[in-house]
XYZ file of C-alpha atoms in Angstrom:
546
model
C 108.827 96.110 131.500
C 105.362 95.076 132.218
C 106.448 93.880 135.697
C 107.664 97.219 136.573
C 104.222 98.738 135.390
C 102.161 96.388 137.415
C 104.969 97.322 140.969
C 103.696 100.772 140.033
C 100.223 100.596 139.433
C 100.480 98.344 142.036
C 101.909 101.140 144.139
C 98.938 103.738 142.735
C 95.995 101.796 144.134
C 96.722 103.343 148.060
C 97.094 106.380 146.525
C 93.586 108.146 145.583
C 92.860 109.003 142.364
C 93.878 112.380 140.504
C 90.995 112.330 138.007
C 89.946 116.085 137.473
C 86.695 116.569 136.403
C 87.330 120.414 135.402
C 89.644 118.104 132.564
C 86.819 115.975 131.793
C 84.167 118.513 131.249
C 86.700 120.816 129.106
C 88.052 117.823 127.166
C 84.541 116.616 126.817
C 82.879 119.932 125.159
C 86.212 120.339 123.105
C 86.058 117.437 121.525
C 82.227 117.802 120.981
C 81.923 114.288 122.390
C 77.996 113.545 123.209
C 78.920 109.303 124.227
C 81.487 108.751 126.585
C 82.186 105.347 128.577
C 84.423 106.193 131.849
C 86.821 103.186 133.085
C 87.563 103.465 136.577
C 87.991 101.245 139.858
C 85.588 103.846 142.049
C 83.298 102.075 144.425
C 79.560 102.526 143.748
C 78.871 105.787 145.979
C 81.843 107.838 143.975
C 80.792 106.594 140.561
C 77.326 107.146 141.440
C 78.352 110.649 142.488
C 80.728 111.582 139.234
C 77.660 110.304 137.271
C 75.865 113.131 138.737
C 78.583 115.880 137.951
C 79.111 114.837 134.571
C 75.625 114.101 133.192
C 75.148 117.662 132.782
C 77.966 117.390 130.498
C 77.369 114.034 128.917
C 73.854 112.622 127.903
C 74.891 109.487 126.933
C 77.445 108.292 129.638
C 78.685 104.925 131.106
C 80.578 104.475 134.386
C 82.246 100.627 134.366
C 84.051 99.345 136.955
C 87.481 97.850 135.952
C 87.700 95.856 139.391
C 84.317 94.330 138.960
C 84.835 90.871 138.691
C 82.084 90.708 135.590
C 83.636 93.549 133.931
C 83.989 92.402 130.101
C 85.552 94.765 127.400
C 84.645 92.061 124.434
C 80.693 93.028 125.478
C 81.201 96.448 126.688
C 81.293 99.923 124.366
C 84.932 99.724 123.910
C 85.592 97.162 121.607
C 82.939 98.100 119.007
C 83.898 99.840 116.011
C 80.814 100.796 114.810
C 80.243 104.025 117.917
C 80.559 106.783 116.155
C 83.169 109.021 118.031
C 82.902 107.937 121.471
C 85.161 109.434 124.150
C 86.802 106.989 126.140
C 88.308 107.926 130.018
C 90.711 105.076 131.477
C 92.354 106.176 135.053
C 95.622 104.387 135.226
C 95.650 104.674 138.882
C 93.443 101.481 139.005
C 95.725 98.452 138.926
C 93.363 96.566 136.205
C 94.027 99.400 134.046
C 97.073 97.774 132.690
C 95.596 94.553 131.601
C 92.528 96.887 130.361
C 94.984 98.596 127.939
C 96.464 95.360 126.481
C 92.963 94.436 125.853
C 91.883 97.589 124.290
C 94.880 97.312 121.913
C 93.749 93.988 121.431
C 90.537 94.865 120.210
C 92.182 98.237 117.850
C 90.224 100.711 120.105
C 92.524 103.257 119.510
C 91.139 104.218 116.506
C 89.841 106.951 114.789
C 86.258 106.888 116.100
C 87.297 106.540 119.431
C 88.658 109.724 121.716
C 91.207 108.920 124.504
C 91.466 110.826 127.989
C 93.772 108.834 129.910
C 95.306 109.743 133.643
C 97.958 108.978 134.486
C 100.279 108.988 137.854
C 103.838 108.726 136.034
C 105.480 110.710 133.310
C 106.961 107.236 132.234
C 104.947 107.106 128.478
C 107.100 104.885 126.929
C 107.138 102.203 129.385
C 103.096 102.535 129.413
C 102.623 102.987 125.463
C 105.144 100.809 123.778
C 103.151 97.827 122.707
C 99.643 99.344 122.615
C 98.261 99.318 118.835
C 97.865 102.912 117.755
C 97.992 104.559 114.238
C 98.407 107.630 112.710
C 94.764 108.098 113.234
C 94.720 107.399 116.951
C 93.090 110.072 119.311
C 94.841 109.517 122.448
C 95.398 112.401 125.242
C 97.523 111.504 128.364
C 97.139 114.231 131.714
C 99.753 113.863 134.324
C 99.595 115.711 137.590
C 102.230 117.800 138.397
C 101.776 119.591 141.422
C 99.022 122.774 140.587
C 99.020 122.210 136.860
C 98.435 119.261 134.067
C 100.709 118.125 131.625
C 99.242 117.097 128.410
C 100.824 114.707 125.960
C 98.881 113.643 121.948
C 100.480 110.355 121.312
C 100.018 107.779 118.696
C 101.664 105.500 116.720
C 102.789 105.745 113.000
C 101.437 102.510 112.450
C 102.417 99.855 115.283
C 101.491 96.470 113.460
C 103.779 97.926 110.464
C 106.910 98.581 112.400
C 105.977 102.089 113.218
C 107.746 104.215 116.047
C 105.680 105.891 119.225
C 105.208 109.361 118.810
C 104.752 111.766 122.292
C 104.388 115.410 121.887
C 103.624 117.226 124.891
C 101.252 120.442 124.514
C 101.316 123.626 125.490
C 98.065 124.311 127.122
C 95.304 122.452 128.474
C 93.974 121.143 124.975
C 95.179 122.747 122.171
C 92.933 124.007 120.019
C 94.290 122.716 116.366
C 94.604 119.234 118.030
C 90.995 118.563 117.047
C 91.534 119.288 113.333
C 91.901 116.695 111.124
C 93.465 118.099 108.090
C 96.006 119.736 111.043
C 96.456 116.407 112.721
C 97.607 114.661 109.562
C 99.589 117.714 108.677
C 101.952 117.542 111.854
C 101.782 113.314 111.771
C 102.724 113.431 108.233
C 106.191 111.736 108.971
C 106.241 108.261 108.569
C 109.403 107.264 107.901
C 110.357 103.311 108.817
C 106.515 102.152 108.091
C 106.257 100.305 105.025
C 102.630 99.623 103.089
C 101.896 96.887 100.716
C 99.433 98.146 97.827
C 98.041 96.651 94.836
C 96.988 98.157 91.471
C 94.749 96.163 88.920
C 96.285 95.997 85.086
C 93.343 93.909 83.287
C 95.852 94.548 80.162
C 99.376 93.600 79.452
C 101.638 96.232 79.822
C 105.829 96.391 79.019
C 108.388 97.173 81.079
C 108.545 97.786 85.261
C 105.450 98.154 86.852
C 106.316 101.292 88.657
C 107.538 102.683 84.729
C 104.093 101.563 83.496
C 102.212 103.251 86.358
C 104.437 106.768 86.164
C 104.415 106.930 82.264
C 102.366 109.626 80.463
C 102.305 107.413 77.202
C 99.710 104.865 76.140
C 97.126 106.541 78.397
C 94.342 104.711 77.344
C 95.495 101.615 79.119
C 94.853 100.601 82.167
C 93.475 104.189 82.206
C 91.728 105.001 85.853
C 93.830 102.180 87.477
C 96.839 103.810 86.460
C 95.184 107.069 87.432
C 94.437 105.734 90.933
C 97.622 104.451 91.467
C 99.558 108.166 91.036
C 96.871 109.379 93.554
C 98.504 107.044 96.176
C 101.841 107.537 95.250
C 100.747 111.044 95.917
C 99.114 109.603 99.330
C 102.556 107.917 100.110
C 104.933 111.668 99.065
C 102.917 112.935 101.822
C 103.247 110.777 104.609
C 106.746 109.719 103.461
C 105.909 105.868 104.133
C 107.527 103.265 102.030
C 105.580 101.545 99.210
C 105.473 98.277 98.260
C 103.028 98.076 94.834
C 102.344 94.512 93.387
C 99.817 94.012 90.577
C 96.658 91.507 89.684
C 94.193 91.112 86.695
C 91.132 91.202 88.842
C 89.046 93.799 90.584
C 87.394 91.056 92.655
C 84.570 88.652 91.468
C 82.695 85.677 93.132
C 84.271 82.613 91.630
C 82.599 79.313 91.306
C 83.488 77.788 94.896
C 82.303 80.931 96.273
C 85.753 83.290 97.341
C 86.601 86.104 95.539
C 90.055 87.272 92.927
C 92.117 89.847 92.467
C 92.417 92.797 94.718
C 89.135 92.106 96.943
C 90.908 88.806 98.093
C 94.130 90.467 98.723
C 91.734 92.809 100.906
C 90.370 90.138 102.324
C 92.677 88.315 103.845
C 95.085 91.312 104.495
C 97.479 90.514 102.158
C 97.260 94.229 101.405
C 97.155 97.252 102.859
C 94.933 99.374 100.472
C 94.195 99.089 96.900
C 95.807 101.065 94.646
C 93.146 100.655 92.302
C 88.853 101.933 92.778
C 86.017 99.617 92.969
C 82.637 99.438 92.482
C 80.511 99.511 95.448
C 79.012 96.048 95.143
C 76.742 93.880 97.903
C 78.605 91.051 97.782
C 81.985 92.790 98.968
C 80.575 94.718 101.828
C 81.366 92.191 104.219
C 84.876 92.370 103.383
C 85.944 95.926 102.106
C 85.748 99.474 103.152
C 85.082 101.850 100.591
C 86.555 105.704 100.966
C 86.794 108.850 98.748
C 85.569 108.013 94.976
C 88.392 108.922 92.962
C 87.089 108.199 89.033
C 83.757 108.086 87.348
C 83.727 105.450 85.043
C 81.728 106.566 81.835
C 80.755 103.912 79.551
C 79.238 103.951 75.805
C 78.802 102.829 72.569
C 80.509 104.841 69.829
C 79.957 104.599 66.666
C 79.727 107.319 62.954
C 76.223 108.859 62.356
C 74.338 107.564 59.584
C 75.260 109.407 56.427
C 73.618 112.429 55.325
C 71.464 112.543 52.456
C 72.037 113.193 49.233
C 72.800 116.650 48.053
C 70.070 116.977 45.667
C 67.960 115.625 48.777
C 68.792 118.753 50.808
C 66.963 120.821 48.276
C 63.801 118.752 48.131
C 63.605 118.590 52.166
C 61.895 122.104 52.955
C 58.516 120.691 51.796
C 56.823 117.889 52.040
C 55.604 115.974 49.011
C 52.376 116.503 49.067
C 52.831 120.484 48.809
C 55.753 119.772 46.072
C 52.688 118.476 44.423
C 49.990 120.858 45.361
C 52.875 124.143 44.269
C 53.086 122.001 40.842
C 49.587 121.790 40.428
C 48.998 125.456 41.460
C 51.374 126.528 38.706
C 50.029 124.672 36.083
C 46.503 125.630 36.803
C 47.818 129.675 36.941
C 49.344 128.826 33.734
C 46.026 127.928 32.306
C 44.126 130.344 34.059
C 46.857 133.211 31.729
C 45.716 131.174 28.616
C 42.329 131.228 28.760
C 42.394 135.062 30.089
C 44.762 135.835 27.411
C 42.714 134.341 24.844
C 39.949 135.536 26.102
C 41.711 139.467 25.724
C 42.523 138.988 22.328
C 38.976 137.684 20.917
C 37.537 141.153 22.702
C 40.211 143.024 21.188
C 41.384 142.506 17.691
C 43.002 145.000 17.215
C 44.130 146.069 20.456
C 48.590 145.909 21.068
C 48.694 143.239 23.252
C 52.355 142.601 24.301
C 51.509 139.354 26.429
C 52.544 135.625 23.780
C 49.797 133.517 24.831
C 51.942 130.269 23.647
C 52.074 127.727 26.003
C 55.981 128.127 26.497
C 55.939 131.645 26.965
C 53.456 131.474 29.861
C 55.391 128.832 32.050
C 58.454 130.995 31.193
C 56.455 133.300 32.806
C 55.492 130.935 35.461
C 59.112 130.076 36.179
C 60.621 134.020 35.944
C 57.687 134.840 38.786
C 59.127 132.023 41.026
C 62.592 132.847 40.409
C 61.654 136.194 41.460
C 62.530 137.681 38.249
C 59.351 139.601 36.801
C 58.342 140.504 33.528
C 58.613 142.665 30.305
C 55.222 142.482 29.396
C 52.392 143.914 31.406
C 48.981 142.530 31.017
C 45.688 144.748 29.316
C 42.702 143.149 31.099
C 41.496 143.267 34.544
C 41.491 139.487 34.748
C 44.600 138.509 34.079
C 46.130 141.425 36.140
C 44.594 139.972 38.975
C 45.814 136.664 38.134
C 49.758 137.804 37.570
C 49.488 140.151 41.073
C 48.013 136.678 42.722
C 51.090 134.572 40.553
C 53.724 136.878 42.187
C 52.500 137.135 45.484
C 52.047 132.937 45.547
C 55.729 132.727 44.323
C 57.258 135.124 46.692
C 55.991 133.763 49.453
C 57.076 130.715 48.310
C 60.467 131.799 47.729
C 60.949 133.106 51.152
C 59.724 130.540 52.582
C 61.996 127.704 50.989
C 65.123 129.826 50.806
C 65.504 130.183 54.321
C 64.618 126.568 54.629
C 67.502 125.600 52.807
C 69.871 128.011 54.555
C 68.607 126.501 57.950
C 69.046 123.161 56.988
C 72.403 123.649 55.741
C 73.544 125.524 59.084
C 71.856 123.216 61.652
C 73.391 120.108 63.260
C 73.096 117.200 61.011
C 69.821 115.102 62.224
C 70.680 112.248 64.907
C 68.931 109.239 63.616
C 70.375 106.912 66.509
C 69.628 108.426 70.113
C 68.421 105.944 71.894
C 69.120 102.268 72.617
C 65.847 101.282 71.064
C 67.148 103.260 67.771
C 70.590 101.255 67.654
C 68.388 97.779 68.200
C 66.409 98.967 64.949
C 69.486 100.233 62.763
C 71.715 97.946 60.806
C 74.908 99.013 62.840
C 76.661 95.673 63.945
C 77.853 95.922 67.643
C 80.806 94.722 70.180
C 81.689 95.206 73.205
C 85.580 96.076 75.033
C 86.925 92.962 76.908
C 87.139 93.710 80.568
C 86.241 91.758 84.026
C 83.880 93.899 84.584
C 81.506 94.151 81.580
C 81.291 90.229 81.159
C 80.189 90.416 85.070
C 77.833 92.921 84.087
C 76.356 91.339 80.975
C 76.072 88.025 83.092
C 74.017 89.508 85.821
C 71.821 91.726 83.945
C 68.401 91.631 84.236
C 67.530 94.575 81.590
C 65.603 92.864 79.207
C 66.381 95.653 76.527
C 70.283 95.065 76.720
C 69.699 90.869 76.161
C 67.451 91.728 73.108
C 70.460 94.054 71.942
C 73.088 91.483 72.159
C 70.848 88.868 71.335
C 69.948 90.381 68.175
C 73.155 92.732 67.007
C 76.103 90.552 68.415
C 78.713 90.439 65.940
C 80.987 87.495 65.833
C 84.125 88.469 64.126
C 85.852 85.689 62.619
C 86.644 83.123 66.188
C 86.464 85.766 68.238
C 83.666 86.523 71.234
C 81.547 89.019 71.108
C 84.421 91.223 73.332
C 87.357 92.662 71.537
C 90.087 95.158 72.262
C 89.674 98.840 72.124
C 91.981 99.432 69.077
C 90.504 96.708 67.028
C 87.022 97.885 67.885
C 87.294 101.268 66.853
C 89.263 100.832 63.748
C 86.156 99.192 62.802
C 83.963 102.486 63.954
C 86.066 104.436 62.176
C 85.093 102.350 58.657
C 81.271 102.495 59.924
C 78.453 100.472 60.204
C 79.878 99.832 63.617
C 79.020 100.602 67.316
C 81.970 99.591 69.717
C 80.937 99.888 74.167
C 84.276 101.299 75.519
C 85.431 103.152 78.527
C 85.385 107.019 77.388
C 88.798 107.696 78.926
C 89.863 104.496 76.912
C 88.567 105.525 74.097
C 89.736 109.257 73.372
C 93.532 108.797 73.220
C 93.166 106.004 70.457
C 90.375 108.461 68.525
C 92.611 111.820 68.693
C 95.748 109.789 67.347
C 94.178 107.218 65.006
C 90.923 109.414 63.194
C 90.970 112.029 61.228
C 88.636 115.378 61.999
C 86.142 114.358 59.822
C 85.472 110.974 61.306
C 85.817 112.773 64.766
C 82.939 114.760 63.955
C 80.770 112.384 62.781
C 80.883 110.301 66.194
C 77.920 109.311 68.274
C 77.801 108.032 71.659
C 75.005 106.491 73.578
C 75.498 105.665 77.028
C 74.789 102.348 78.190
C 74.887 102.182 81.869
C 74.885 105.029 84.033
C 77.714 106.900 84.788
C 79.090 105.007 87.636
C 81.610 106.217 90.588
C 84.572 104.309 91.849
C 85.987 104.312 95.179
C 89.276 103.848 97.292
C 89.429 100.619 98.493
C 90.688 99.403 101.998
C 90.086 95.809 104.130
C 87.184 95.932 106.796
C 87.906 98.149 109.487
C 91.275 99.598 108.349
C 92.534 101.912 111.023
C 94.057 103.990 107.723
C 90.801 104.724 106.156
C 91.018 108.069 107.259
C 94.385 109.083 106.666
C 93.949 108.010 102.889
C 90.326 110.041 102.774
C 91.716 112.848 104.282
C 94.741 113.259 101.626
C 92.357 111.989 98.714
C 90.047 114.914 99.559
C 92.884 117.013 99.603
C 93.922 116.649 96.314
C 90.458 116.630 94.972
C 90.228 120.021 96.422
């Protein structure tokens, strides 16, 4: 097959070139392209020249020559990655431009970032295209002359290094205009049926039964809770595209071990044992150099837990509206009214002997008195004398303002929100609350690394050693012991609320506390460095986030 390309290439080089530049410029400012690199065998005068024409197009545009004898495609534009949606122009009249191709698939420059024009001077595709790498993602636009019109062909591959078939549509004008979509473009390359993907979820806990029964089941929720939650997202991924999935499991995210490689799914990334993980990460430095990161999927939301402090006492509620000082001050006040009524009423009766006075100047009749006023209750008796008038309008007014004041006190206090005592990390270093922490990869490599000098003071001084065991423990033991208080327990919130709506009752539920411990922290899709399918799993992802 390759022979019979080179005969005709071969074949193409005494005939000139059809390269239109009408095609360039429209395909150009359709696909909104501002780099392009052109690959051509022109001599200097005609590249020089189509330079000229197209630099009003282009501002950023390369001419090589692909007979040049230092031509290189490792050094040149083509094989790097990192341009940002570059168009790319290869004239297959050019006998080099067969070799070219091989190295271009070589280097997986049909990619998404990169935007093929390619001419051609046969209608043979599938001779030309059979063995180049493409993907689903790959942006690849073949003109063929035919006599006063172009034909236009979009072809890709589903996924060539994963047994994937080559796809040719031919269009029905120049460019068409929903070609450039990407939403569109995934829509009509949706079909992948043949390609198979290998994926791998992370299950940090033991689960029973198939893995594809534990990953599908509603039940038991709170484990392996945004794994198993990433994992339906690709299974959603693979309904779409109709590929075939082949899920295998590990207890690692991905950590630095002691000789320096990593676990778990960021090795399987690594050395392309997988495909994608069917699990998020955390964006971390030291796996940048070997994963991609797409769409974040899951916020992972982290906290202590743990039952409020008790309330006070009842009879504490009622002494709370003032402070003890003015308890003190509205006792002594009383008492010195009180005496204030004796000695007036004493005074009364000495000036008139003989006078009716209603008013019992014994000492228990006047703090009856005292109380009635503050209990807003009045009295039978109405005083003779100017003085003590004055004082029993003064008593009154004193005691109804009190009143007022500490009735609606207690009504308040009843109807508010229970104090927090505990709201800060600070607060649950000072409280007598024993802690613990859930056992997963990821907090021990958090608690190793820290450098927050408040967290090693709170484990340093609260850790709780129960019995044998570490310092970690499982969810369910962990908040059984919340649940009897005295106890804060650092869990994964999603974790944590299936086992507290099944296992505590309302009571306990509304006495809960949380303090966050780390900042809420977003997880991501994860994919091996420069995965042509990074795309076509962000695209879907954002999809169904939409």
């Amino acid at each position: 097959m390759k022979v019979a390309l080179w005969i005709l290439f071969f074949l193409a080089k005494f005939v000139h070139s059809e390269m239109d530049l009408s095609v360039v410029e429209k395909y150009f400012q359709y696909r909104n392209i501002k780099s392009a690199t052109i690959l051509t065998c022109f001599n200097k005068k005609d590249r020089l020249n189509l330079f000229r024409q197209l630099i009003t197009v282009n501002a950023n545009l390369i001419i090589l020559d692909m007979s040049d004898a230092n031509f290189d495609l490792k050094t040149s534009d083509v094989s790097r990655a990192e341009n940002k949606h570059l168009g790319l122009l290869i004239d297959m009249y050019c006998p080099e431009a067969v070799d070219v191709l091989d190295l271009c698939s070589k280097y997986n420059a049909f990619n998404v970032v990169h935007h093929w024009l390619i001419f051609l001077p046969t209608y043979d595709l599938q001779a030309i295209f059979q063995n180049v790498s493409m993907t689903i993602a790959s942006d690849v636009t073949a003109v063929v002359k035919s006599k006063d019109h172009w034909d236009v062909f979009d072809i890709y591959n589903q996924a060539f290094r994963h047994g994937g078939k080559l796809k040719i549509y031919f269009q029905q004008c120049l460019f068409d205009r929903f070609h450039g979509e990407r939403i569109s473009l995934y829509w009509r390359r949706k079909n992948m049926t043949g390609v198979t993907f290998k994926a791998m979820v992370v299950l940090p806990r033991k689960f029973e039964g198939s893995l594809l029964d534990h990953l599908m089941s509603d039940e038991h929720r709170e484990v392996n809770t945004f794994n198993r939650f990433h994992s339906l997202l690709v299974y959603h991924v693979r309904d779409f595209y109709n590929f075939t999935l082949d899920m295998s499991w590990t207890p690692s995210w991905g950590f630095i071990l002691p000789n320096g490689t990593f676990d778990g799914l960021v090795r399987a990334l690594q050395i392309g044992a997988v495909d994608f993980g069917a699990t998020p990460l955390f964006v971390k430095p030291e796996r940048l150099p070997f994963v991609d990161y797409g769409r974040p999927t899951w916020i992972l939301r982290s906290a202590f837990i743990f039952k409020r402090p008790k309330r006070p006492a009842s009879f504490e509620v009622f002494l709370r509206p003032l402070d003890g000082m003015v308890w003190c001050l509205t006792v002594i006040s009383i008492i010195l009214i009180v005496v204030l009524f004796k000695i007036s009423l004493n005074s009364e009766r000495r000036i008139k002997v003989n006078a009716n006075i209603e008013f019992e100047n014994t000492w228990s009749s006047l703090f009856l008195c005292a109380i009635g006023a503050i209990c807003q209750q009045g009295s039978s008796a109405a005083p003779k004398s100017i003085t003590t008038r004055v004082l029993f309008i003064f008593m009154f007014i004193f005691t109804i303002l009190l009143y007022q004041f500490y009735s609606a006190s207690i009504v308040s206090t009843l109807l508010m929100t229970p104090e927090k005592f505990i709201k800060t990390i600070d607060d649950l270093i000072r409280s007598h609350i024993y802690l613990s922490c859930e056992d997963t990869l990821y907090n021990r490599d958090y608690l190793a690394k820290i450098k927050n000098r408040t967290f090693v003071k709170l484990l340093e001084d609260k850790a709780l050693k129960w019995g044998n065991e570490s310092f970690y423990m499982e969810p369910e033991m962990g908040l059984r012991l919340v649940a009897k208080g005295d106890f804060a327990y650092q869990v994964e919130m999603a974790t944590a609320y299936p086992i507290i709506k099944r296992t505590f009752d309302d009571d306990t539920i509304c006495s809960l506390d949380a303090i966050e411990l780390l900042s809420m922290k977003q997880t991501f899709q994860a994919l091996p460095k420069g995965s042509p399918f990074k795309d076509m799993m962000n695209t879907m992802l954002f999809a169904e986030d939409s």
